[in-house]
Amino acid sequence: MLEKIKQLYGDFHDALITEVNYFNGYNFDDNLLEETVLTVKISCYNLSRPYGSRELIEIQFKNVEKFIYEKTEGAIFETMMKEDDGKIITDFFYENDHPYFVVICERISYAVLKQN
């Protein structure tokens, strides 16, 4: 899944993060711990579609081990996504020395919500 995301969206150049939601895994109704999920919505370009066409996608990071999120203004310039020792590491603002938005998780999935 990681390679498909990288193939379709590259390094998310000129993308905008529109929403971030973290579920810590606690199911109140059943009093159980489930997997942690970080959901991120991104307005971005799909490299396989005509230039200028944007999509709103939702990426789900599952079994989140760690994430750092610090609000930042502006578009993403360069994202680093890689798998290392069974963990998926994503740094949405890789071009910066400061870790504005980094996620380490076990699995990743995505869905296209809208296209223009």
A tleap script that builds the chain and sets N, CA, C and O, in Angstrom:
source leaprc.protein.ff14SB
mol = sequence {
  NMET LEU GLU LYS ILE LYS GLN LEU TYR GLY
  ASP PHE HIE ASP ALA LEU ILE THR GLU VAL
  ASN TYR PHE ASN GLY TYR ASN PHE ASP ASP
  ASN LEU LEU GLU GLU THR VAL LEU THR VAL
  LYS ILE SER CYS TYR ASN LEU SER ARG PRO
  TYR GLY SER ARG GLU LEU ILE GLU ILE GLN
  PHE LYS ASN VAL GLU LYS PHE ILE TYR GLU
  LYS THR GLU GLY ALA ILE PHE GLU THR MET
  MET LYS GLU ASP ASP GLY LYS ILE ILE THR
  ASP PHE PHE TYR GLU ASN ASP HIE PRO TYR
  PHE VAL VAL ILE CYS GLU ARG ILE SER TYR
  ALA VAL LEU LYS GLN CASN
}
set mol.1.N position { 0.826 -1.195 0.000 }
set mol.1.CA position { 0.000 0.000 0.000 }
set mol.1.C position { 0.873 1.263 0.000 }
set mol.1.O position { 0.565 2.248 -0.671 }
set mol.2.N position { 1.954 1.209 0.758 }
set mol.2.CA position { 2.853 2.360 0.842 }
set mol.2.C position { 3.396 2.734 -0.534 }
set mol.2.O position { 3.414 3.910 -0.898 }
set mol.3.N position { 3.837 1.738 -1.296 }
set mol.3.CA position { 4.393 2.008 -2.624 }
set mol.3.C position { 3.340 2.580 -3.566 }
set mol.3.O position { 3.648 3.443 -4.387 }
set mol.4.N position { 2.103 2.109 -3.456 }
set mol.4.CA position { 1.024 2.637 -4.301 }
set mol.4.C position { 0.760 4.107 -3.986 }
set mol.4.O position { 0.571 4.908 -4.901 }
set mol.5.N position { 0.746 4.468 -2.711 }
set mol.5.CA position { 0.540 5.862 -2.316 }
set mol.5.C position { 1.667 6.726 -2.876 }
set mol.5.O position { 1.416 7.803 -3.418 }
set mol.6.N position { 2.898 6.259 -2.746 }
set mol.6.CA position { 4.042 7.018 -3.259 }
set mol.6.C position { 3.975 7.153 -4.782 }
set mol.6.O position { 4.318 8.200 -5.330 }
set mol.7.N position { 3.539 6.102 -5.455 }
set mol.7.CA position { 3.428 6.138 -6.913 }
set mol.7.C position { 2.364 7.143 -7.360 }
set mol.7.O position { 2.580 7.884 -8.319 }
set mol.8.N position { 1.228 7.175 -6.681 }
set mol.8.CA position { 0.132 8.055 -7.090 }
set mol.8.C position { 0.310 9.510 -6.657 }
set mol.8.O position { -0.127 10.420 -7.362 }
set mol.9.N position { 0.946 9.737 -5.505 }
set mol.9.CA position { 0.994 11.082 -4.937 }
set mol.9.C position { 2.405 11.627 -4.750 }
set mol.9.O position { 2.569 12.761 -4.302 }
set mol.10.N position { 3.407 10.855 -5.080 }
set mol.10.CA position { 4.786 11.314 -4.986 }
set mol.10.C position { 5.138 11.737 -3.583 }
set mol.10.O position { 4.924 10.998 -2.623 }
set mol.11.N position { 5.680 12.930 -3.472 }
set mol.11.CA position { 6.058 13.451 -2.148 }
set mol.11.C position { 5.040 14.467 -1.628 }
set mol.11.O position { 5.349 15.273 -0.751 }
set mol.12.N position { 3.822 14.421 -2.179 }
set mol.12.CA position { 2.721 15.304 -1.768 }
set mol.12.C position { 3.062 16.782 -1.930 }
set mol.12.O position { 2.602 17.616 -1.150 }
set mol.13.N position { 3.866 17.109 -2.941 }
set mol.13.CA position { 4.238 18.499 -3.198 }
set mol.13.C position { 2.982 19.351 -3.413 }
set mol.13.O position { 2.084 18.958 -4.158 }
set mol.14.N position { 2.924 20.497 -2.772 }
set mol.14.CA position { 1.801 21.448 -2.838 }
set mol.14.C position { 0.493 20.878 -2.287 }
set mol.14.O position { -0.585 21.323 -2.680 }
set mol.15.N position { 0.573 19.923 -1.402 }
set mol.15.CA position { -0.617 19.357 -0.763 }
set mol.15.C position { -0.933 20.132 0.520 }
set mol.15.O position { -0.063 20.764 1.119 }
set mol.16.N position { -2.196 20.064 0.917 }
set mol.16.CA position { -2.632 20.710 2.154 }
set mol.16.C position { -3.283 19.684 3.067 }
set mol.16.O position { -4.160 18.935 2.638 }
set mol.17.N position { -2.864 19.647 4.304 }
set mol.17.CA position { -3.504 18.794 5.299 }
set mol.17.C position { -4.748 19.539 5.767 }
set mol.17.O position { -4.660 20.656 6.278 }
set mol.18.N position { -5.910 18.906 5.587 }
set mol.18.CA position { -7.162 19.585 5.923 }
set mol.18.C position { -7.771 19.115 7.233 }
set mol.18.O position { -8.579 19.824 7.833 }
set mol.19.N position { -7.385 17.913 7.685 }
set mol.19.CA position { -7.981 17.391 8.920 }
set mol.19.C position { -7.086 16.305 9.505 }
set mol.19.O position { -6.487 15.519 8.771 }
set mol.20.N position { -6.999 16.269 10.830 }
set mol.20.CA position { -6.235 15.249 11.552 }
set mol.20.C position { -7.116 14.745 12.692 }
set mol.20.O position { -7.674 15.540 13.449 }
set mol.21.N position { -7.241 13.411 12.811 }
set mol.21.CA position { -8.056 12.825 13.861 }
set mol.21.C position { -7.330 11.603 14.428 }
set mol.21.O position { -6.916 10.722 13.674 }
set mol.22.N position { -7.177 11.549 15.750 }
set mol.22.CA position { -6.492 10.433 16.399 }
set mol.22.C position { -7.459 9.672 17.300 }
set mol.22.O position { -8.121 10.260 18.156 }
set mol.23.N position { -7.532 8.362 17.099 }
set mol.23.CA position { -8.310 7.475 17.955 }
set mol.23.C position { -7.323 6.652 18.766 }
set mol.23.O position { -6.531 5.904 18.191 }
set mol.24.N position { -7.352 6.772 20.085 }
set mol.24.CA position { -6.355 6.114 20.931 }
set mol.24.C position { -6.622 4.635 21.163 }
set mol.24.O position { -5.869 3.970 21.875 }
set mol.25.N position { -7.695 4.115 20.566 }
set mol.25.CA position { -7.967 2.689 20.652 }
set mol.25.C position { -8.945 2.285 21.737 }
set mol.25.O position { -9.331 1.119 21.811 }
set mol.26.N position { -9.354 3.216 22.577 }
set mol.26.CA position { -10.261 2.846 23.665 }
set mol.26.C position { -11.704 2.868 23.179 }
set mol.26.O position { -12.220 3.906 22.764 }
set mol.27.N position { -12.354 1.692 23.240 }
set mol.27.CA position { -13.756 1.546 22.891 }
set mol.27.C position { -14.559 1.657 24.182 }
set mol.27.O position { -14.603 0.718 24.977 }
set mol.28.N position { -15.184 2.797 24.383 }
set mol.28.CA position { -15.911 3.073 25.618 }
set mol.28.C position { -17.064 2.096 25.831 }
set mol.28.O position { -17.280 1.612 26.942 }
set mol.29.N position { -17.802 1.809 24.760 }
set mol.29.CA position { -18.988 0.952 24.880 }
set mol.29.C position { -18.649 -0.445 25.377 }
set mol.29.O position { -19.371 -0.998 26.206 }
set mol.30.N position { -17.574 -1.014 24.886 }
set mol.30.CA position { -17.195 -2.381 25.263 }
set mol.30.C position { -16.070 -2.439 26.291 }
set mol.30.O position { -15.688 -3.520 26.738 }
set mol.31.N position { -15.543 -1.284 26.663 }
set mol.31.CA position { -14.439 -1.185 27.607 }
set mol.31.C position { -13.248 -2.041 27.159 }
set mol.31.O position { -12.661 -2.786 27.944 }
set mol.32.N position { -12.911 -1.907 25.864 }
set mol.32.CA position { -11.816 -2.654 25.270 }
set mol.32.C position { -10.820 -1.726 24.607 }
set mol.32.O position { -11.163 -0.619 24.191 }
set mol.33.N position { -9.584 -2.186 24.512 }
set mol.33.CA position { -8.580 -1.462 23.742 }
set mol.33.C position { -8.495 -2.084 22.359 }
set mol.33.O position { -8.308 -3.293 22.221 }
set mol.34.N position { -8.632 -1.253 21.339 }
set mol.34.CA position { -8.525 -1.672 19.950 }
set mol.34.C position { -7.272 -1.030 19.368 }
set mol.34.O position { -6.485 -0.434 20.103 }
set mol.35.N position { -7.081 -1.145 18.061 }
set mol.35.CA position { -5.887 -0.547 17.469 }
set mol.35.C position { -6.025 0.970 17.410 }
set mol.35.O position { -7.120 1.504 17.237 }
set mol.36.N position { -4.903 1.645 17.556 }
set mol.36.CA position { -4.877 3.098 17.436 }
set mol.36.C position { -4.896 3.458 15.953 }
set mol.36.O position { -4.290 2.774 15.129 }
set mol.37.N position { -5.607 4.552 15.623 }
set mol.37.CA position { -5.727 4.979 14.228 }
set mol.37.C position { -5.599 6.494 14.155 }
set mol.37.O position { -6.311 7.228 14.841 }
set mol.38.N position { -4.685 6.942 13.318 }
set mol.38.CA position { -4.547 8.358 13.017 }
set mol.38.C position { -5.065 8.561 11.599 }
set mol.38.O position { -4.528 7.979 10.657 }
set mol.39.N position { -6.097 9.376 11.438 }
set mol.39.CA position { -6.694 9.636 10.136 }
set mol.39.C position { -6.322 11.043 9.698 }
set mol.39.O position { -6.512 12.009 10.437 }
set mol.40.N position { -5.789 11.146 8.483 }
set mol.40.CA position { -5.354 12.440 7.945 }
set mol.40.C position { -6.015 12.649 6.596 }
set mol.40.O position { -5.917 11.798 5.711 }
set mol.41.N position { -6.692 13.785 6.436 }
set mol.41.CA position { -7.263 14.147 5.137 }
set mol.41.C position { -6.326 15.151 4.471 }
set mol.41.O position { -5.846 16.094 5.101 }
set mol.42.N position { -6.077 14.922 3.177 }
set mol.42.CA position { -5.117 15.735 2.444 }
set mol.42.C position { -5.694 16.113 1.087 }
set mol.42.O position { -6.191 15.258 0.354 }
set mol.43.N position { -5.626 17.386 0.762 }
set mol.43.CA position { -5.944 17.872 -0.579 }
set mol.43.C position { -4.634 17.853 -1.358 }
set mol.43.O position { -3.682 18.550 -1.007 }
set mol.44.N position { -4.593 17.033 -2.439 }
set mol.44.CA position { -3.320 16.820 -3.116 }
set mol.44.C position { -3.525 16.506 -4.596 }
set mol.44.O position { -4.648 16.303 -5.058 }
set mol.45.N position { -2.418 16.471 -5.322 }
set mol.45.CA position { -2.429 16.115 -6.734 }
set mol.45.C position { -2.168 14.624 -6.879 }
set mol.45.O position { -1.298 14.070 -6.207 }
set mol.46.N position { -2.928 13.976 -7.765 }
set mol.46.CA position { -2.686 12.589 -8.134 }
set mol.46.C position { -1.851 12.635 -9.404 }
set mol.46.O position { -2.298 13.179 -10.414 }
set mol.47.N position { -0.660 12.080 -9.373 }
set mol.47.CA position { 0.269 12.167 -10.493 }
set mol.47.C position { -0.217 11.416 -11.734 }
set mol.47.O position { 0.303 11.641 -12.827 }
set mol.48.N position { -1.198 10.533 -11.588 }
set mol.48.CA position { -1.700 9.788 -12.735 }
set mol.48.C position { -2.883 10.492 -13.419 }
set mol.48.O position { -3.383 10.018 -14.439 }
set mol.49.N position { -3.321 11.608 -12.862 }
set mol.49.CA position { -4.433 12.369 -13.439 }
set mol.49.C position { -3.894 13.623 -14.122 }
set mol.49.O position { -2.747 14.008 -13.896 }
set mol.50.N position { -4.721 14.265 -14.963 }
set mol.50.CA position { -4.262 15.482 -15.648 }
set mol.50.C position { -3.768 16.540 -14.658 }
set mol.50.O position { -4.310 16.688 -13.563 }
set mol.51.N position { -2.721 17.276 -15.069 }
set mol.51.CA position { -2.144 18.312 -14.211 }
set mol.51.C position { -3.224 19.314 -13.817 }
set mol.51.O position { -4.026 19.729 -14.653 }
set mol.52.N position { -3.241 19.691 -12.573 }
set mol.52.CA position { -4.207 20.655 -12.067 }
set mol.52.C position { -5.413 20.006 -11.409 }
set mol.52.O position { -6.217 20.692 -10.777 }
set mol.53.N position { -5.551 18.690 -11.550 }
set mol.53.CA position { -6.656 17.979 -10.917 }
set mol.53.C position { -6.260 17.608 -9.496 }
set mol.53.O position { -5.219 16.991 -9.267 }
set mol.54.N position { -7.103 17.993 -8.548 }
set mol.54.CA position { -6.818 17.698 -7.145 }
set mol.54.C position { -7.764 16.618 -6.633 }
set mol.54.O position { -8.855 16.413 -7.164 }
set mol.55.N position { -7.315 15.940 -5.591 }
set mol.55.CA position { -8.136 14.965 -4.898 }
set mol.55.C position { -8.107 15.258 -3.407 }
set mol.55.O position { -7.143 15.817 -2.883 }
set mol.56.N position { -9.164 14.876 -2.751 }
set mol.56.CA position { -9.179 14.866 -1.292 }
set mol.56.C position { -9.073 13.398 -0.911 }
set mol.56.O position { -9.960 12.600 -1.214 }
set mol.57.N position { -7.981 13.050 -0.244 }
set mol.57.CA position { -7.782 11.659 0.161 }
set mol.57.C position { -7.738 11.574 1.679 }
set mol.57.O position { -7.504 12.558 2.379 }
set mol.58.N position { -7.972 10.366 2.155 }
set mol.58.CA position { -7.887 10.088 3.580 }
set mol.58.C position { -6.877 8.970 3.760 }
set mol.58.O position { -7.029 7.887 3.195 }
set mol.59.N position { -5.856 9.234 4.539 }
set mol.59.CA position { -4.865 8.215 4.870 }
set mol.59.C position { -5.104 7.782 6.309 }
set mol.59.O position { -5.248 8.612 7.207 }
set mol.60.N position { -5.143 6.470 6.512 }
set mol.60.CA position { -5.265 5.932 7.862 }
set mol.60.C position { -3.960 5.238 8.240 }
set mol.60.O position { -3.507 4.310 7.569 }
set mol.61.N position { -3.375 5.712 9.324 }
set mol.61.CA position { -2.184 5.104 9.902 }
set mol.61.C position { -2.672 4.230 11.050 }
set mol.61.O position { -3.296 4.729 11.987 }
set mol.62.N position { -2.395 2.930 10.986 }
set mol.62.CA position { -2.966 1.991 11.956 }
set mol.62.C position { -1.886 1.406 12.859 }
set mol.62.O position { -0.737 1.220 12.457 }
set mol.63.N position { -2.297 1.123 14.099 }
set mol.63.CA position { -1.378 0.702 15.154 }
set mol.63.C position { -0.249 1.717 15.281 }
set mol.63.O position { 0.930 1.394 15.131 }
set mol.64.N position { -0.641 2.933 15.557 }
set mol.64.CA position { 0.293 4.052 15.666 }
set mol.64.C position { 1.175 3.859 16.892 }
set mol.64.O position { 0.693 3.705 18.014 }
set mol.65.N position { 2.471 3.872 16.645 }
set mol.65.CA position { 3.447 3.741 17.726 }
set mol.65.C position { 3.795 5.111 18.293 }
set mol.65.O position { 3.982 5.275 19.499 }
set mol.66.N position { 3.878 6.095 17.393 }
set mol.66.CA position { 4.269 7.444 17.808 }
set mol.66.C position { 3.832 8.425 16.725 }
set mol.66.O position { 3.889 8.124 15.533 }
set mol.67.N position { 3.399 9.592 17.160 }
set mol.67.CA position { 3.222 10.662 16.194 }
set mol.67.C position { 3.501 12.003 16.848 }
set mol.67.O position { 3.259 12.214 18.036 }
set mol.68.N position { 4.009 12.881 16.037 }
set mol.68.CA position { 4.277 14.260 16.440 }
set mol.68.C position { 3.452 15.128 15.519 }
set mol.68.O position { 3.519 14.986 14.298 }
set mol.69.N position { 2.679 16.021 16.093 }
set mol.69.CA position { 1.897 16.950 15.268 }
set mol.69.C position { 2.005 18.345 15.861 }
set mol.69.O position { 1.635 18.582 17.011 }
set mol.70.N position { 2.505 19.237 15.073 }
set mol.70.CA position { 2.575 20.643 15.453 }
set mol.70.C position { 2.005 21.443 14.295 }
set mol.70.O position { 2.477 21.336 13.163 }
set mol.71.N position { 1.004 22.231 14.576 }
set mol.71.CA position { 0.351 23.010 13.526 }
set mol.71.C position { 1.380 23.859 12.781 }
set mol.71.O position { 2.236 24.510 13.379 }
set mol.72.N position { 1.266 23.826 11.474 }
set mol.72.CA position { 2.130 24.647 10.634 }
set mol.72.C position { 1.303 25.229 9.501 }
set mol.72.O position { 0.345 24.606 9.042 }
set mol.73.N position { 1.660 26.389 9.060 }
set mol.73.CA position { 0.939 27.052 7.977 }
set mol.73.C position { 1.548 26.666 6.641 }
set mol.73.O position { 2.742 26.380 6.551 }
set mol.74.N position { 0.738 26.661 5.625 }
set mol.74.CA position { 1.256 26.454 4.286 }
set mol.74.C position { 1.182 25.021 3.806 }
set mol.74.O position { 0.743 24.114 4.512 }
set mol.75.N position { 1.625 24.860 2.586 }
set mol.75.CA position { 1.544 23.573 1.897 }
set mol.75.C position { 2.734 22.692 2.234 }
set mol.75.O position { 3.783 23.158 2.679 }
set mol.76.N position { 2.532 21.404 2.005 }
set mol.76.CA position { 3.620 20.447 2.119 }
set mol.76.C position { 4.535 20.642 0.926 }
set mol.76.O position { 4.064 20.818 -0.198 }
set mol.77.N position { 5.817 20.613 1.157 }
set mol.77.CA position { 6.782 20.723 0.060 }
set mol.77.C position { 7.354 19.350 -0.288 }
set mol.77.O position { 7.491 19.006 -1.462 }
set mol.78.N position { 7.685 18.574 0.737 }
set mol.78.CA position { 8.281 17.265 0.501 }
set mol.78.C position { 7.952 16.325 1.649 }
set mol.78.O position { 8.186 16.650 2.813 }
set mol.79.N position { 7.408 15.154 1.318 }
set mol.79.CA position { 7.087 14.133 2.309 }
set mol.79.C position { 8.013 12.942 2.126 }
set mol.79.O position { 8.294 12.525 1.002 }
set mol.80.N position { 8.480 12.403 3.234 }
set mol.80.CA position { 9.278 11.189 3.207 }
set mol.80.C position { 8.391 10.071 3.768 }
set mol.80.O position { 7.845 10.191 4.865 }
set mol.81.N position { 8.255 8.982 2.998 }
set mol.81.CA position { 7.522 7.804 3.449 }
set mol.81.C position { 8.410 6.592 3.186 }
set mol.81.O position { 8.867 6.373 2.065 }
set mol.82.N position { 8.648 5.800 4.253 }
set mol.82.CA position { 9.481 4.610 4.067 }
set mol.82.C position { 9.089 3.556 5.081 }
set mol.82.O position { 8.438 3.835 6.088 }
set mol.83.N position { 9.506 2.329 4.781 }
set mol.83.CA position { 9.324 1.234 5.715 }
set mol.83.C position { 10.691 0.865 6.262 }
set mol.83.O position { 11.650 0.696 5.509 }
set mol.84.N position { 10.771 0.743 7.580 }
set mol.84.CA position { 12.036 0.429 8.226 }
set mol.84.C position { 11.759 -0.519 9.391 }
set mol.84.O position { 11.035 -0.168 10.322 }
set mol.85.N position { 12.326 -1.701 9.336 }
set mol.85.CA position { 12.205 -2.688 10.409 }
set mol.85.C position { 10.741 -2.974 10.757 }
set mol.85.O position { 10.386 -3.077 11.931 }
set mol.86.N position { 9.895 -3.100 9.727 }
set mol.86.CA position { 8.490 -3.420 9.929 }
set mol.86.C position { 7.613 -2.260 10.331 }
set mol.86.O position { 6.418 -2.443 10.565 }
set mol.87.N position { 8.174 -1.074 10.416 }
set mol.87.CA position { 7.410 0.132 10.761 }
set mol.87.C position { 7.354 1.066 9.557 }
set mol.87.O position { 8.315 1.170 8.796 }
set mol.88.N position { 6.233 1.735 9.394 }
set mol.88.CA position { 6.092 2.744 8.344 }
set mol.88.C position { 6.339 4.099 8.985 }
set mol.88.O position { 5.703 4.462 9.975 }
set mol.89.N position { 7.264 4.830 8.408 }
set mol.89.CA position { 7.629 6.153 8.924 }
set mol.89.C position { 7.241 7.181 7.878 }
set mol.89.O position { 7.633 7.079 6.716 }
set mol.90.N position { 6.469 8.170 8.297 }
set mol.90.CA position { 6.030 9.238 7.407 }
set mol.90.C position { 6.376 10.577 8.049 }
set mol.90.O position { 6.027 10.834 9.201 }
set mol.91.N position { 7.060 11.418 7.297 }
set mol.91.CA position { 7.386 12.781 7.737 }
set mol.91.C position { 6.840 13.724 6.671 }
set mol.91.O position { 7.425 13.866 5.597 }
set mol.92.N position { 5.711 14.370 6.976 }
set mol.92.CA position { 5.039 15.217 5.985 }
set mol.92.C position { 5.801 16.496 5.648 }
set mol.92.O position { 5.615 17.049 4.564 }
set mol.93.N position { 6.635 16.967 6.529 }
set mol.93.CA position { 7.398 18.203 6.273 }
set mol.93.C position { 8.894 17.890 6.349 }
set mol.93.O position { 9.652 18.533 7.075 }
set mol.94.N position { 9.282 16.891 5.583 }
set mol.94.CA position { 10.635 16.353 5.608 }
set mol.94.C position { 11.690 17.394 5.267 }
set mol.94.O position { 12.835 17.277 5.701 }
set mol.95.N position { 11.324 18.401 4.503 }
set mol.95.CA position { 12.294 19.413 4.089 }
set mol.95.C position { 12.737 20.304 5.248 }
set mol.95.O position { 13.738 21.012 5.138 }
set mol.96.N position { 12.002 20.274 6.349 }
set mol.96.CA position { 12.339 21.087 7.520 }
set mol.96.C position { 13.173 20.288 8.511 }
set mol.96.O position { 13.057 19.065 8.594 }
set mol.97.N position { 14.010 20.988 9.256 }
set mol.97.CA position { 14.782 20.339 10.317 }
set mol.97.C position { 13.910 20.025 11.529 }
set mol.97.O position { 14.249 19.163 12.340 }
set mol.98.N position { 12.788 20.730 11.648 }
set mol.98.CA position { 11.879 20.557 12.779 }
set mol.98.C position { 10.818 19.505 12.433 }
set mol.98.O position { 10.249 19.570 11.344 }
set mol.99.N position { 10.534 18.552 13.305 }
set mol.99.CA position { 9.542 17.514 13.016 }
set mol.99.C position { 8.109 18.003 13.246 }
set mol.99.O position { 7.542 17.773 14.314 }
set mol.100.N position { 7.523 18.674 12.256 }
set mol.100.CA position { 6.172 19.209 12.406 }
set mol.100.C position { 5.102 18.122 12.427 }
set mol.100.O position { 4.163 18.189 13.221 }
set mol.101.N position { 5.242 17.116 11.553 }
set mol.101.CA position { 4.222 16.072 11.487 }
set mol.101.C position { 4.874 14.758 11.052 }
set mol.101.O position { 5.151 14.537 9.872 }
set mol.102.N position { 5.107 13.904 12.032 }
set mol.102.CA position { 5.770 12.615 11.804 }
set mol.102.C position { 4.885 11.518 12.396 }
set mol.102.O position { 4.359 11.664 13.499 }
set mol.103.N position { 4.725 10.414 11.651 }
set mol.103.CA position { 3.927 9.283 12.120 }
set mol.103.C position { 4.749 8.006 11.961 }
set mol.103.O position { 5.368 7.773 10.923 }
set mol.104.N position { 4.742 7.182 13.012 }
set mol.104.CA position { 5.347 5.851 12.950 }
set mol.104.C position { 4.234 4.863 13.284 }
set mol.104.O position { 3.619 4.939 14.347 }
set mol.105.N position { 3.985 3.932 12.356 }
set mol.105.CA position { 2.881 2.992 12.540 }
set mol.105.C position { 3.215 1.646 11.911 }
set mol.105.O position { 4.276 1.478 11.309 }
set mol.106.N position { 2.297 0.686 12.055 }
set mol.106.CA position { 2.503 -0.644 11.500 }
set mol.106.C position { 1.884 -0.812 10.112 }
set mol.106.O position { 2.447 -1.504 9.265 }
set mol.107.N position { 0.731 -0.187 9.875 }
set mol.107.CA position { 0.031 -0.346 8.596 }
set mol.107.C position { -0.524 0.988 8.135 }
set mol.107.O position { -0.710 1.918 8.919 }
set mol.108.N position { -0.785 1.051 6.829 }
set mol.108.CA position { -1.301 2.277 6.243 }
set mol.108.C position { -2.309 1.921 5.154 }
set mol.108.O position { -2.138 0.929 4.445 }
set mol.109.N position { -3.355 2.727 5.021 }
set mol.109.CA position { -4.309 2.569 3.940 }
set mol.109.C position { -4.779 3.958 3.537 }
set mol.109.O position { -4.574 4.935 4.258 }
set mol.110.N position { -5.413 4.028 2.369 }
set mol.110.CA position { -5.920 5.318 1.934 }
set mol.110.C position { -7.188 5.123 1.126 }
set mol.110.O position { -7.471 4.027 0.642 }
set mol.111.N position { -7.947 6.199 0.986 }
set mol.111.CA position { -9.154 6.204 0.156 }
set mol.111.C position { -9.280 7.588 -0.470 }
set mol.111.O position { -8.938 8.597 0.147 }
set mol.112.N position { -9.773 7.620 -1.699 }
set mol.112.CA position { -10.070 8.891 -2.364 }
set mol.112.C position { -11.474 9.288 -1.964 }
set mol.112.O position { -12.421 8.529 -2.170 }
set mol.113.N position { -11.617 10.484 -1.390 }
set mol.113.CA position { -12.914 10.962 -0.940 }
set mol.113.C position { -13.613 11.800 -2.009 }
set mol.113.O position { -14.826 11.696 -2.196 }
set mol.114.N position { -12.821 12.651 -2.724 }
set mol.114.CA position { -13.380 13.542 -3.759 }
set mol.114.C position { -12.323 13.812 -4.805 }
set mol.114.O position { -11.124 13.763 -4.528 }
set mol.115.N position { -12.784 14.098 -6.020 }
set mol.115.CA position { -11.895 14.501 -7.100 }
set mol.115.C position { -12.471 15.745 -7.758 }
set mol.115.O position { -13.685 15.945 -7.777 }
set mol.116.N position { -11.574 16.592 -8.305 }
set mol.116.CA position { -12.064 17.722 -9.119 }
set mol.116.C position { -11.332 17.765 -10.420 }
set mol.116.O position { -11.594 18.639 -11.247 }
savepdb mol mol.pdb
quit
